[in-house]
XYZ file of C-alpha atoms in Angstrom:
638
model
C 0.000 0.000 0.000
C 1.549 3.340 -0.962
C 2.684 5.981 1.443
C -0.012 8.056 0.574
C -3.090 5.547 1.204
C -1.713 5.103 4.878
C -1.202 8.160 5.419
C -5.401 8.447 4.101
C -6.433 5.913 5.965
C -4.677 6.390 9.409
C -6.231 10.196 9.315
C -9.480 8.825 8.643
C -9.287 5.473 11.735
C -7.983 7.861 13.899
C -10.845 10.089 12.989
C -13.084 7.497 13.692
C -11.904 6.196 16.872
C -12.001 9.493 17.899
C -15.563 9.819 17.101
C -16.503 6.607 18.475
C -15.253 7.587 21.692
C -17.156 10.601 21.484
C -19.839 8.533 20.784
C -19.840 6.397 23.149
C -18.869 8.336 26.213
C -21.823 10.861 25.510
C -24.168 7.409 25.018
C -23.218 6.697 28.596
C -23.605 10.453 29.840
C -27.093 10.400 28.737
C -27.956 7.152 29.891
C -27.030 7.969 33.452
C -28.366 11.208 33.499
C -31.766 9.674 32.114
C -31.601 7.026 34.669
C -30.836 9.751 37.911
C -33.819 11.582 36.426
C -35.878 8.719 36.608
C -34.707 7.859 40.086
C -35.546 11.816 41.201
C -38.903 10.981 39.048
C -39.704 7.795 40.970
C -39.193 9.126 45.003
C -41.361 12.310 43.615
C -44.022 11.018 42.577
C -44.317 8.075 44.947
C -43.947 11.118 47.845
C -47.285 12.947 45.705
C -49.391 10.114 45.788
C -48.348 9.319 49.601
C -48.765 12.702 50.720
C -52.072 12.862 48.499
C -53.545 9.556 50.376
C -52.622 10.875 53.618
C -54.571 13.896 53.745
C -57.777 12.094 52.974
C -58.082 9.417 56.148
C -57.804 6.872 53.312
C -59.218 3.378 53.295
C -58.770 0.520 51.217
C -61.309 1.633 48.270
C -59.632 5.014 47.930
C -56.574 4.087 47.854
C -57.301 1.565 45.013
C -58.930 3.906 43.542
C -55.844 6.351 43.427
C -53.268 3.831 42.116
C -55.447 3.083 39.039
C -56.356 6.216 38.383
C -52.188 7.125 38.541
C -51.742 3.781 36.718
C -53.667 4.437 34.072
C -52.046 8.093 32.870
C -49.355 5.254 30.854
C -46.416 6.653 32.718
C -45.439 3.829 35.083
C -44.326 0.222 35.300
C -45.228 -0.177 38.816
C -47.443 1.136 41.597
C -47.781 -0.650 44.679
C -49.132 0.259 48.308
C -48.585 -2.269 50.856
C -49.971 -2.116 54.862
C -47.022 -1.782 57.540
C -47.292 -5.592 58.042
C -45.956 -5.988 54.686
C -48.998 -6.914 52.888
C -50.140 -5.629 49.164
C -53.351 -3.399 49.724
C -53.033 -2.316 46.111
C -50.763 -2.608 42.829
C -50.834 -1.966 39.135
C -47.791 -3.602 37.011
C -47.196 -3.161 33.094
C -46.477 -6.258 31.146
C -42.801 -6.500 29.618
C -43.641 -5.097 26.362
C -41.759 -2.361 23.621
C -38.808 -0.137 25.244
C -39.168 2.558 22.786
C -35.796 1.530 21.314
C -34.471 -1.793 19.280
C -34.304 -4.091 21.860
C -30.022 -4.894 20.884
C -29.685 -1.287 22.298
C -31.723 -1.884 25.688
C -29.271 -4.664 26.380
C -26.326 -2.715 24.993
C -27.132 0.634 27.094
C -29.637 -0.707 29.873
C -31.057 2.096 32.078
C -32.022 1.155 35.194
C -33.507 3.481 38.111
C -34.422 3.331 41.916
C -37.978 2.811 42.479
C -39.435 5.344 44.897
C -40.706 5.116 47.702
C -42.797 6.936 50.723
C -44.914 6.717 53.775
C -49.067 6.711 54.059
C -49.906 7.945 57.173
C -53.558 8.197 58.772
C -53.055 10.964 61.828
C -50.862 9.674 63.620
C -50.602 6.055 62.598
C -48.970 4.765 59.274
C -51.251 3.761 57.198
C -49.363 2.080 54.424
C -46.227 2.198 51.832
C -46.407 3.231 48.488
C -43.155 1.843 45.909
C -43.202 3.575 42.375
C -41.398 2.967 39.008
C -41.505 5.149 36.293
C -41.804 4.041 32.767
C -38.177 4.001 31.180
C -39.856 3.263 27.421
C -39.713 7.409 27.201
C -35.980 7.510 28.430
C -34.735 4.969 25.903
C -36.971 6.892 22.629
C -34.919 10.262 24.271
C -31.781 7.861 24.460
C -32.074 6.264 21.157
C -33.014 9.669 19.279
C -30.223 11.850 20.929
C -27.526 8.552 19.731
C -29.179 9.126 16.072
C -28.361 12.720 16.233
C -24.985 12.613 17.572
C -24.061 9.725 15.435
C -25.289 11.980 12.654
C -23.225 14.724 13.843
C -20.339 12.619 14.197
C -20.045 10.975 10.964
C -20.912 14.639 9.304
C -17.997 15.581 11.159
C -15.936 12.379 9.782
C -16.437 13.516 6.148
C -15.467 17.128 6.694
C -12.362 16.334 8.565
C -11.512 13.049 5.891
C -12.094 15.171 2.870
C -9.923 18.040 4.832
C -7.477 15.714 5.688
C -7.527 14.466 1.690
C -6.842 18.110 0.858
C -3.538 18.323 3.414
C -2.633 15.090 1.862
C -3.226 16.201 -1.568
C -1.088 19.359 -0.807
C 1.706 17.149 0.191
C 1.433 14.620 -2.279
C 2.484 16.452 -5.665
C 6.024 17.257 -3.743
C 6.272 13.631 -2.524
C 5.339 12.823 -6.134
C 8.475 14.940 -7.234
C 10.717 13.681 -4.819
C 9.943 9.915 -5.294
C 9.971 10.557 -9.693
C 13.696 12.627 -8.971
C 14.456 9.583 -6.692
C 13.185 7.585 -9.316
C 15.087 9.052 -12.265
C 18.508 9.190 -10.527
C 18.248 5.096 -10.115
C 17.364 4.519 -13.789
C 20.439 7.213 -14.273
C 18.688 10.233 -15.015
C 19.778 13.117 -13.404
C 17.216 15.570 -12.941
C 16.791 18.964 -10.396
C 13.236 19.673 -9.155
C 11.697 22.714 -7.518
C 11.932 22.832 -3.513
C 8.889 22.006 -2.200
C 6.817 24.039 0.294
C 6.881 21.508 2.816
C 9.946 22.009 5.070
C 11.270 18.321 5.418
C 10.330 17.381 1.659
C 12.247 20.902 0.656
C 15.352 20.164 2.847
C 15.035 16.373 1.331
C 14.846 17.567 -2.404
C 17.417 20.268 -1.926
C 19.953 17.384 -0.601
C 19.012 15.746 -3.740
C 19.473 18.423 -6.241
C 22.713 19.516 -4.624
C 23.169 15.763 -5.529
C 22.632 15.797 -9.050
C 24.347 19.587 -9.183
C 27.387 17.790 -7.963
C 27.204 14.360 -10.410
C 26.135 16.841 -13.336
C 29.423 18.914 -12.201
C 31.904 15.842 -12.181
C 30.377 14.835 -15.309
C 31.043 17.904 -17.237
C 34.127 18.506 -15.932
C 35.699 15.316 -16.774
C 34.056 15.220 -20.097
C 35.645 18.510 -21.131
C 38.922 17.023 -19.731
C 38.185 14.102 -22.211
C 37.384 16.192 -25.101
C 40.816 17.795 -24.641
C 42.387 14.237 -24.578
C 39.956 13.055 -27.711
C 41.000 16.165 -29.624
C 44.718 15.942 -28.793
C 44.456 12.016 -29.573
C 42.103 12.418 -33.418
C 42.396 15.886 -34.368
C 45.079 18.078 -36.097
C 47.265 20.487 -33.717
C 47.091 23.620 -35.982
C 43.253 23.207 -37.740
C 41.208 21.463 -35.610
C 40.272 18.883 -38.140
C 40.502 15.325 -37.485
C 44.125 14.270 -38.274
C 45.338 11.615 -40.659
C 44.853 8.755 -38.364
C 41.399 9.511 -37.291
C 40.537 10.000 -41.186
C 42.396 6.380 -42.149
C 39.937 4.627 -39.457
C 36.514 6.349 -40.035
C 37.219 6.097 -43.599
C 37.960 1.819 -43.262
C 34.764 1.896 -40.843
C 32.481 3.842 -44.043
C 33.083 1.525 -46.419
C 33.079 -1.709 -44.461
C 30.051 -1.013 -41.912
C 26.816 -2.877 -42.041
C 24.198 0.372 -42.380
C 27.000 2.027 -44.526
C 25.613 3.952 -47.809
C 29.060 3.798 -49.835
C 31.051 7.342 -49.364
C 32.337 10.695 -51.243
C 35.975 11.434 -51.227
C 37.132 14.741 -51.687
C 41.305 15.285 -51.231
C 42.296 18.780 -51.746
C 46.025 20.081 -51.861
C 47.204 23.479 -51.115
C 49.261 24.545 -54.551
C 52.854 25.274 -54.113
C 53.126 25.441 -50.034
C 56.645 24.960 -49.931
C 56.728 28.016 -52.228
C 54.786 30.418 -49.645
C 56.172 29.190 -46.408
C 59.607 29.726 -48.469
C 58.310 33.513 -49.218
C 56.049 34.257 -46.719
C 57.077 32.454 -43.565
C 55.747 29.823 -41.079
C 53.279 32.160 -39.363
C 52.094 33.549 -42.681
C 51.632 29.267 -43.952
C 50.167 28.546 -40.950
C 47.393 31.286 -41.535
C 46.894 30.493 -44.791
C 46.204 26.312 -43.711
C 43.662 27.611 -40.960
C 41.757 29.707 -43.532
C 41.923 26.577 -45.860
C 40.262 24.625 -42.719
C 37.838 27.636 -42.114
C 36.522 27.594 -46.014
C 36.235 23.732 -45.529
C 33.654 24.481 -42.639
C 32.011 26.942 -44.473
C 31.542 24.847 -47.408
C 28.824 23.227 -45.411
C 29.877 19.454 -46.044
C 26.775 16.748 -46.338
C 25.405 16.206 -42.539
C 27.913 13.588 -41.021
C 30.899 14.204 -43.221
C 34.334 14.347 -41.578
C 37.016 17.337 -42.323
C 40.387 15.874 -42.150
C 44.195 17.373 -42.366
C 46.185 14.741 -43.783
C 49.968 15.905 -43.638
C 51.000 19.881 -44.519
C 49.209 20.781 -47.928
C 47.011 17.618 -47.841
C 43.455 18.026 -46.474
C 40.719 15.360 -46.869
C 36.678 15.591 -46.691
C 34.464 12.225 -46.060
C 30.951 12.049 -46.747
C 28.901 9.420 -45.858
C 26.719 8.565 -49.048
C 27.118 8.711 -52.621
C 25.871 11.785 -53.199
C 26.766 15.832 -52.579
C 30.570 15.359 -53.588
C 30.534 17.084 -56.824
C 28.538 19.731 -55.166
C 30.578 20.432 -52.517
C 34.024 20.595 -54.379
C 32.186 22.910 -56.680
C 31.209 25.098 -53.639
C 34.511 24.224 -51.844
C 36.973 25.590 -54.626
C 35.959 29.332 -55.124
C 36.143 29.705 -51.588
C 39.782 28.155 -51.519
C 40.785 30.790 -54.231
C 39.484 34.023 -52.470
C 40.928 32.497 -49.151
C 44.088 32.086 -50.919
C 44.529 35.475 -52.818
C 46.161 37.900 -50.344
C 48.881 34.624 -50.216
C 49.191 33.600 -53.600
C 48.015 36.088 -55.929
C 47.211 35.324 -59.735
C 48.667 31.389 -59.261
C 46.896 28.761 -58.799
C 45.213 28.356 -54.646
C 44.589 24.492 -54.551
C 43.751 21.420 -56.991
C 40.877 18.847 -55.756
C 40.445 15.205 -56.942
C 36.958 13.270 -55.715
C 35.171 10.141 -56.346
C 32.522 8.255 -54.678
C 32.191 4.784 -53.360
C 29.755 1.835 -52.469
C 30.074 -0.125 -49.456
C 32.766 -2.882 -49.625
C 35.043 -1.184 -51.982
C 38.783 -1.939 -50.699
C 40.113 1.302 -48.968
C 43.500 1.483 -50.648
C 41.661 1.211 -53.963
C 39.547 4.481 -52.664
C 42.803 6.448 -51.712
C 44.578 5.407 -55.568
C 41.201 6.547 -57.268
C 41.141 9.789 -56.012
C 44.851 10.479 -55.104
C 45.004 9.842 -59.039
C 42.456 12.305 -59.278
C 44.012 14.718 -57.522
C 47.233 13.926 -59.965
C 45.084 14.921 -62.721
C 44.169 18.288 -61.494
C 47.665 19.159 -60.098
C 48.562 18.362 -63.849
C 46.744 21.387 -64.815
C 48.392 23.980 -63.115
C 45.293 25.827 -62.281
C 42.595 25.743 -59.975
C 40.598 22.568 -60.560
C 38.612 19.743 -59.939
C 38.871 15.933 -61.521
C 36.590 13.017 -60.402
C 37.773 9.528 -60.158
C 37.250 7.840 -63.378
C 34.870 4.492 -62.729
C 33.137 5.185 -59.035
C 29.700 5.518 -59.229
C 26.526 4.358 -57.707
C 25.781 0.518 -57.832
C 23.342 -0.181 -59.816
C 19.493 0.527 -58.282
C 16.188 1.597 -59.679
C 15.907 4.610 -60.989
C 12.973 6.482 -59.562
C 12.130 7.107 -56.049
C 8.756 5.776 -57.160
C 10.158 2.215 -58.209
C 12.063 2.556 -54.834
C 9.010 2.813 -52.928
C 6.903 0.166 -54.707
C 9.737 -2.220 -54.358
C 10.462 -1.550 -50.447
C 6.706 -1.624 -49.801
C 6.411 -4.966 -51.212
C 8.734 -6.190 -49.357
C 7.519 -5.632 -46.306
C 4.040 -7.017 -47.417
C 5.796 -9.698 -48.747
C 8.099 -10.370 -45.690
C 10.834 -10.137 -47.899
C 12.838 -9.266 -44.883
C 15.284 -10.645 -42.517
C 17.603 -10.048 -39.279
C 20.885 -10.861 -39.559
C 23.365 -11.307 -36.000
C 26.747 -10.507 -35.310
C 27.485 -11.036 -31.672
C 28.610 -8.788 -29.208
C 30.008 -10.269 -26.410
C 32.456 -9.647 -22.944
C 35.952 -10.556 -23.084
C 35.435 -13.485 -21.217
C 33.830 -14.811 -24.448
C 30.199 -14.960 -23.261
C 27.655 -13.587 -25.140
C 25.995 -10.000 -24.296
C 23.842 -9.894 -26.909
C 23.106 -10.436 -30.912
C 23.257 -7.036 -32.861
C 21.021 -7.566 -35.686
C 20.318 -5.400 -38.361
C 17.792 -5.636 -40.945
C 18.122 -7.049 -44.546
C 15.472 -5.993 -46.995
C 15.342 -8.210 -50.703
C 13.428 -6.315 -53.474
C 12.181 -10.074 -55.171
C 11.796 -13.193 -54.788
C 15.454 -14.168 -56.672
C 17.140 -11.279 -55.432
C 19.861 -10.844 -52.915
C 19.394 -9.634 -49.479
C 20.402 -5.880 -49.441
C 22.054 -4.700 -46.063
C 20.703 -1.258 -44.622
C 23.345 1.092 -46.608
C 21.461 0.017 -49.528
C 18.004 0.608 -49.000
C 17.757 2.603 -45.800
C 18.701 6.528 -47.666
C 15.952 6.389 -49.933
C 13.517 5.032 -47.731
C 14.117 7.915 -45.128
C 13.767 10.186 -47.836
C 10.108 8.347 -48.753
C 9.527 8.642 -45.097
C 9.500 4.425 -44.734
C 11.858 4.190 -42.130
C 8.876 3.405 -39.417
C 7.516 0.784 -40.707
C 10.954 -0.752 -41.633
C 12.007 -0.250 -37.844
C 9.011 -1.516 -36.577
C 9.316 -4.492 -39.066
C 12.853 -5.005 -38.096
C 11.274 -5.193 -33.880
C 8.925 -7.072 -34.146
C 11.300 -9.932 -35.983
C 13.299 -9.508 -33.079
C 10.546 -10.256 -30.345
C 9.507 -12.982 -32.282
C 12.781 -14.723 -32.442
C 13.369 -13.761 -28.515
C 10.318 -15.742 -27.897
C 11.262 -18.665 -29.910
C 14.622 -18.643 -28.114
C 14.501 -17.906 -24.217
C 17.722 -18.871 -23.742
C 19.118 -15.898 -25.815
C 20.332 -12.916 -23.605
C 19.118 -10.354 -25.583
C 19.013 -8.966 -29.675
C 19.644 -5.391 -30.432
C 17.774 -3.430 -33.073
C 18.761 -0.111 -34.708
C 16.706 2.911 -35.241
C 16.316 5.285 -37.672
C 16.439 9.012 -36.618
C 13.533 9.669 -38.873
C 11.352 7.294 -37.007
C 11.428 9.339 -34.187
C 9.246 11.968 -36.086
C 7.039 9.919 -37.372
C 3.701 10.557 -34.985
C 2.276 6.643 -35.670
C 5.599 5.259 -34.927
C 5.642 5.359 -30.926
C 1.917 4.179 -30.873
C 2.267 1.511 -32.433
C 5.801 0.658 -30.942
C 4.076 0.275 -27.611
C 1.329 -1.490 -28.634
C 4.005 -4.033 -30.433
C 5.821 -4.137 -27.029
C 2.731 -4.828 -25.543
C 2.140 -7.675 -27.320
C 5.490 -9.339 -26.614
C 5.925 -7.886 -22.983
C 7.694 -10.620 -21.809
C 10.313 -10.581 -24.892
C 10.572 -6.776 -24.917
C 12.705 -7.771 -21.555
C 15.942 -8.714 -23.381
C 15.314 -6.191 -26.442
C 17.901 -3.999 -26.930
C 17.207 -0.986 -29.238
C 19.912 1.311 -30.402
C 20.045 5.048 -32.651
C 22.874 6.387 -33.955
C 25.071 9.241 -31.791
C 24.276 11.859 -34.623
C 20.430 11.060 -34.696
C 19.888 10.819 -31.058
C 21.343 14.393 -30.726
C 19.725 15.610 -33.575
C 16.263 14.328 -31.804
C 16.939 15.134 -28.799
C 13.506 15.345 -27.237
C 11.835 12.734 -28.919
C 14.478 10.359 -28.207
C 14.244 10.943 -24.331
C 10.891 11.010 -24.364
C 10.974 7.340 -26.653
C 14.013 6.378 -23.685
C 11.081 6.473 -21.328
C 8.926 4.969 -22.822
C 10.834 1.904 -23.881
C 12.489 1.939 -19.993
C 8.824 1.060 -18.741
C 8.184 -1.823 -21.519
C 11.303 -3.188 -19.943
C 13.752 -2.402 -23.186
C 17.263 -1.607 -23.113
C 18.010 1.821 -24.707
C 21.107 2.678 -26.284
C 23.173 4.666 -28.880
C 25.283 3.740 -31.360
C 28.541 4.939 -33.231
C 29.112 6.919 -30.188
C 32.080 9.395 -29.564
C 31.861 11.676 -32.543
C 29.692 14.584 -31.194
C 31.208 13.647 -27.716
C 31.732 17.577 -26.909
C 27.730 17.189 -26.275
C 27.947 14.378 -23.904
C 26.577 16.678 -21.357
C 23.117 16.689 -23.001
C 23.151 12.446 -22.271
C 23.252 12.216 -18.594
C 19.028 12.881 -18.394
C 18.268 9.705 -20.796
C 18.690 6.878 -18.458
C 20.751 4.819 -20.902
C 22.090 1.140 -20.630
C 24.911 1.159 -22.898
C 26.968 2.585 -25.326
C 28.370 1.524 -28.196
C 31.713 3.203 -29.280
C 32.684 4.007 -32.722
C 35.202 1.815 -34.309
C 37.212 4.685 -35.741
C 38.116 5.335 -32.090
C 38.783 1.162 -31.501
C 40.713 0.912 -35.008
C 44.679 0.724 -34.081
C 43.608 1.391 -30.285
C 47.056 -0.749 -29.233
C 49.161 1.824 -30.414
C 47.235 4.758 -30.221
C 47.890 6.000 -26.495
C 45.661 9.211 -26.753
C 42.735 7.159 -27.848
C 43.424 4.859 -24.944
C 43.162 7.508 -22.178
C 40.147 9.087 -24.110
C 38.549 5.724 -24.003
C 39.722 4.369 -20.515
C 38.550 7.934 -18.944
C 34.846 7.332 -20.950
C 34.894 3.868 -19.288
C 35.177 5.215 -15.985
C 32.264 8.422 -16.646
C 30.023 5.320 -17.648
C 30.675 3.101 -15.349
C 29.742 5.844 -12.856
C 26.051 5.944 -14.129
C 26.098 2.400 -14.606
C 25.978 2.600 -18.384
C 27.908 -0.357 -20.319
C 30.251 0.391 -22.928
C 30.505 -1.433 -25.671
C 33.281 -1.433 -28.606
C 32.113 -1.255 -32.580
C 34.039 -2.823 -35.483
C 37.206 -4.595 -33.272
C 38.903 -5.980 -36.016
C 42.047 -8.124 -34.055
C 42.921 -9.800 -31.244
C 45.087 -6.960 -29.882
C 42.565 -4.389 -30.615
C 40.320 -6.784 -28.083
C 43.243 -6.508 -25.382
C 43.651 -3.109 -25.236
C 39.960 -2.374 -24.966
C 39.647 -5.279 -21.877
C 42.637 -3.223 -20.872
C 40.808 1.039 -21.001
C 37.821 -1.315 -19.185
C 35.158 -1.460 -22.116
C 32.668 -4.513 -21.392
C 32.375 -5.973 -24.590
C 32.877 -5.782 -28.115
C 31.323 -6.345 -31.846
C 33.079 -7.245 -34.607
C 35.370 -9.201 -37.283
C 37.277 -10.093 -34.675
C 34.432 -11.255 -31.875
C 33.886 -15.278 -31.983
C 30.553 -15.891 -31.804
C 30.193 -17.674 -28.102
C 27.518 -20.492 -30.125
């Protein structure tokens, strides 16, 4: 029974006993002050009838005579006159009959009364004795209907002071309320500051609370702005800011080998003739003109998700994740180069630019040849300009974003869809959980597309619901054919998130498989989450109360906005492999990575490596303290 309820309830016994006591105590009050008036009644009027007989020389007639006449009036149980030898001269006596109240309440509250009694006298001699009992049928109606009325009052009483006692309790109970959901929040590692209530003791409780979370929020943001230093010293370029050659090598191995990747755009760009300036113009002058060169690469405003890279001293590098906007953006890119580049170079030429783009799978050093052959080409000009790669392209698809849709509709009507598992386990070899992502096939003899494919167009067609809600419930059903499986983790599309039918019908899905949504693990990409940020913490709870694991994937790149993460109540997170690739002999990734270990393991989040691709890459991340890892290089504990 909840706090509240007893609270109710022991205002409203108490009331009552309190009553009751009332109740009875002025039940017994009456009854004895009925029953002395009866007694007073009794010795009165036996002393009226004596003192009536004895002034009229009575005889034996008269005085029976007087008692029935006083008999009769209805107002007594007994008269009786008796001689001095002891013997009856006279009596009248009323037959046990109604009290005047339910006869459980004349044995309950019994009045009783002294009979009265008084002296005939004849002269001088006594003539007889006269005992009298009044009636107590009229004392028990005035008994009975003054219990009626005070009950009446009483329990009139009981309502006013239960519903004013609801009202206190109502008062107090939205700041309890607060204080239990802050409570709440902090154990499912949200951290969350409330208003101080009203009430003192809840106000001095909540206050200890939010000076709580002030102080957790306040480690946490100092030590991830201490790891963003060590992250940027460890991936990014001293002088620029961009990521450095390293960081570039392993994001762009990830792009093109990653399940949900869409292929890539490569754009290299080299500064024309830097030896020449920093011969005429100096190192500070070079360095100036390199930052402006990083600036105008910012300003360019890359495809969402693309990485700006410094590769070595006139070398910069631009990754985009997709096949499309790389022509664009070196078209954009290379006027701004040139009026960046004037007050250094004049007339000559500012930079040369080779691109291509990718699909998924194509070998990296194949990539790099392409378009550092590219870049050949326009250096051969000796002017400002741009080559593509001869031979990258799109793989083959339909055409039309029509055909696209028809085909990925079908398939879900058709069931032409899959899950496919990689597992993810500890580094003890046991399994954590399968990470499955969704395969899509557009016929019946066709091959089983991974997400990369299928997964750009259908956000743009707005699709991505009913492909993620496709892709869960295949996962419930398969925990519920297998109990024995830990758990299977399902990604999310961003876009789902606005979607309005997508939650509803999430939850009724969960719903339906509430005892498999247990070990479901669902997952959205770093970039997405942030992007959504509301909707995805208001999807976190959600899913926390169906019993899901949340989490987010690729996570690290946007890490300078950790801060906004601490209020989600996540479970794990999954690291991006570009920060795992090489992590043996990369010691500024290490501390970055061993000092986001320690932040999570704080808030009891799990962290969890992407894309470990060898058996020392697996060593070094048991050794920063991660608690699992995904995979080429993961054996699958079955």
């Amino acid at each position: 029974m909840s706090m509240y309820r007893q609270l109710w309830l022991a205002i409203v016994v108490s009331m009552l006993i309190a009553l009751a006591g009332s109740l009875l105590a002025s039940s017994l009050s009456a009854r004895s002050y009925l029953s002395e008036q009866l007694s007073m009644k009794n010795t009165d009027n036996a002393a009226a009838l004596a003192l009536s007989l004895s002034l009229r020389n009575p005889d034996a007639v008269e005085v029976e005579l007087a008692v029935a006449a006083l008999f009769d009036s209805g107002h007594y149980e007994l008269i009786r006159v008796t001689d001095p030898l002891g013997k009856v001269m006279a009596e009248r006596q009323i037959a046990p009959g109604d009290p005047g109240a339910p006869a459980w309440f004349a044995r309950l509250l019994p009045i009783t009364s002294i009979p009265g009694v008084a002296q005939i006298s004849s002269g001088w001699k006594q003539f007889g004795t006269v005992q009298l009992v009044s009636h107590s049928r009229f004392a028990y109606e005035a008994l009975w209907k003054s219990v009626w009325e005070l009950a009446g009052a009483l329990f009139v009483a009981t309502l006013v002071g239960g519903y004013l006692g609801t009202l206190i309790l109502r008062r107090l109970r939205a700041p309890l309320l607060a204080v239990i959901g802050q409570a709440r929040a902090i154990s499912e590692r949200r951290f969350e500051a409330i208003d101080a209530p009203r009430v003192p003791e809840l106000s001095q409780l909540a206050s200890a609370m939010n000076a709580m979370v002030g102080r957790l929020k306040g480690m946490f943001e100092e030590e991830a702005a201490r790891l963003e230093s060590v992250r940027r010293e460890a991936n990014c370029d001293a002088l620029t800011g961009l990521a450095n050659r390293g960081h570039f090598l392993a994001r762009l191995h990830q792009a093109l080998e990653a399940e949900d990747s869409r292929g890539i755009g490569l754009v290299l760009l080299r500064v024309a003739d830097l030896a020449g300036i920093n011969h005429r113009l100096g190192r500070a002058a070079t360095d100036e003109l390199l930052k402006r060169f990083a600036a105008a690469l910012q300003a360019a405003e890359a495809p969402a998700e693309s990485l700006l890279a410094r590769l070595n001293g006139a070398d910069f590098a631009v990754l985009i994740m997709g096949q499309a906007g790389a022509r664009a953006y070196a078209e954009a890119l290379l006027p701004r180069l040139a009026q960046e580049a004037a007050p250094y170079v004049g007339e000559a030429p500012a930079a040369h630019l080779g691109l291509g783009v990718f699909p998924r799978g194509t070998e990296m050093s194949a990539v790099l040849a392409q378009v550092d052959a590219a870049l050949a080409a326009a250096e051969a000009e000796g002017a400002n300009a741009i080559h593509e790669a001869l031979g990258a392209g799109a793989e083959d698809a339909p055409k039309s974003a029509e055909e696209w849709s028809r085909l990925i509709r079908r398939a879900l009507e058709r069931r032409w869809v899959r899950l496919i598992s990689f597992p993810v386990a500890d580094f003890e070899r046991r399994l954590i959980h399968r990470e499955c992502p969704l395969r899509l096939m557009l016929d019946e003899q066709g091959e089983w597309l991974p997400a990369g494919r299928f997964l750009p167009i259908a956000e743009r067609l707005k699709l991505t619901a009913r492909l993620d809600l496709s892709a869960i419930g295949l996962g419930l059903e398969e925990l519920a054919a297998q109990p024995s499986l830990p758990g299977m983790a399902v990604n999310l599309s961003a876009s789902s998130l606005q979607d309005p039918s997508f939650r509803a019908e999430l939850r009724d899905l969960l719903k339906r498989h509430a005892v498999a949504a247990r070990r479901l693990w669902l997952e959205l990409g770093e970039s997405g989450a942030l992007r959504h940020f509301e909707a995805f913490r208001d999807l976190c709870r959600e899913l926390k109360a169906a019993g899901c694991r949340v989490g987010i994937e690729h996570f690290g790149r946007q890490f300078s906005q950790i801060g906004q993460l601490h209020g989600l109540g996540l479970d794990y997170l999954k690291v991006d492999a570009g920060f795992v690739r090489g992590l043996e002999s990369n010691p500024g990734n290490q501390a970055f990575l061993k000092g986001l270990c320690a932040i999570a393991h704080g808030i009891g989040i799990q962290v969890i490596a992407e894309g470990a691709v060898s058996e020392a890459e697996l060593q070094a991340l048991a050794g920063v303290g991660f608690d699992g890892a995904t995979g080429p290089a993961v054996k699958d504990p079955a």
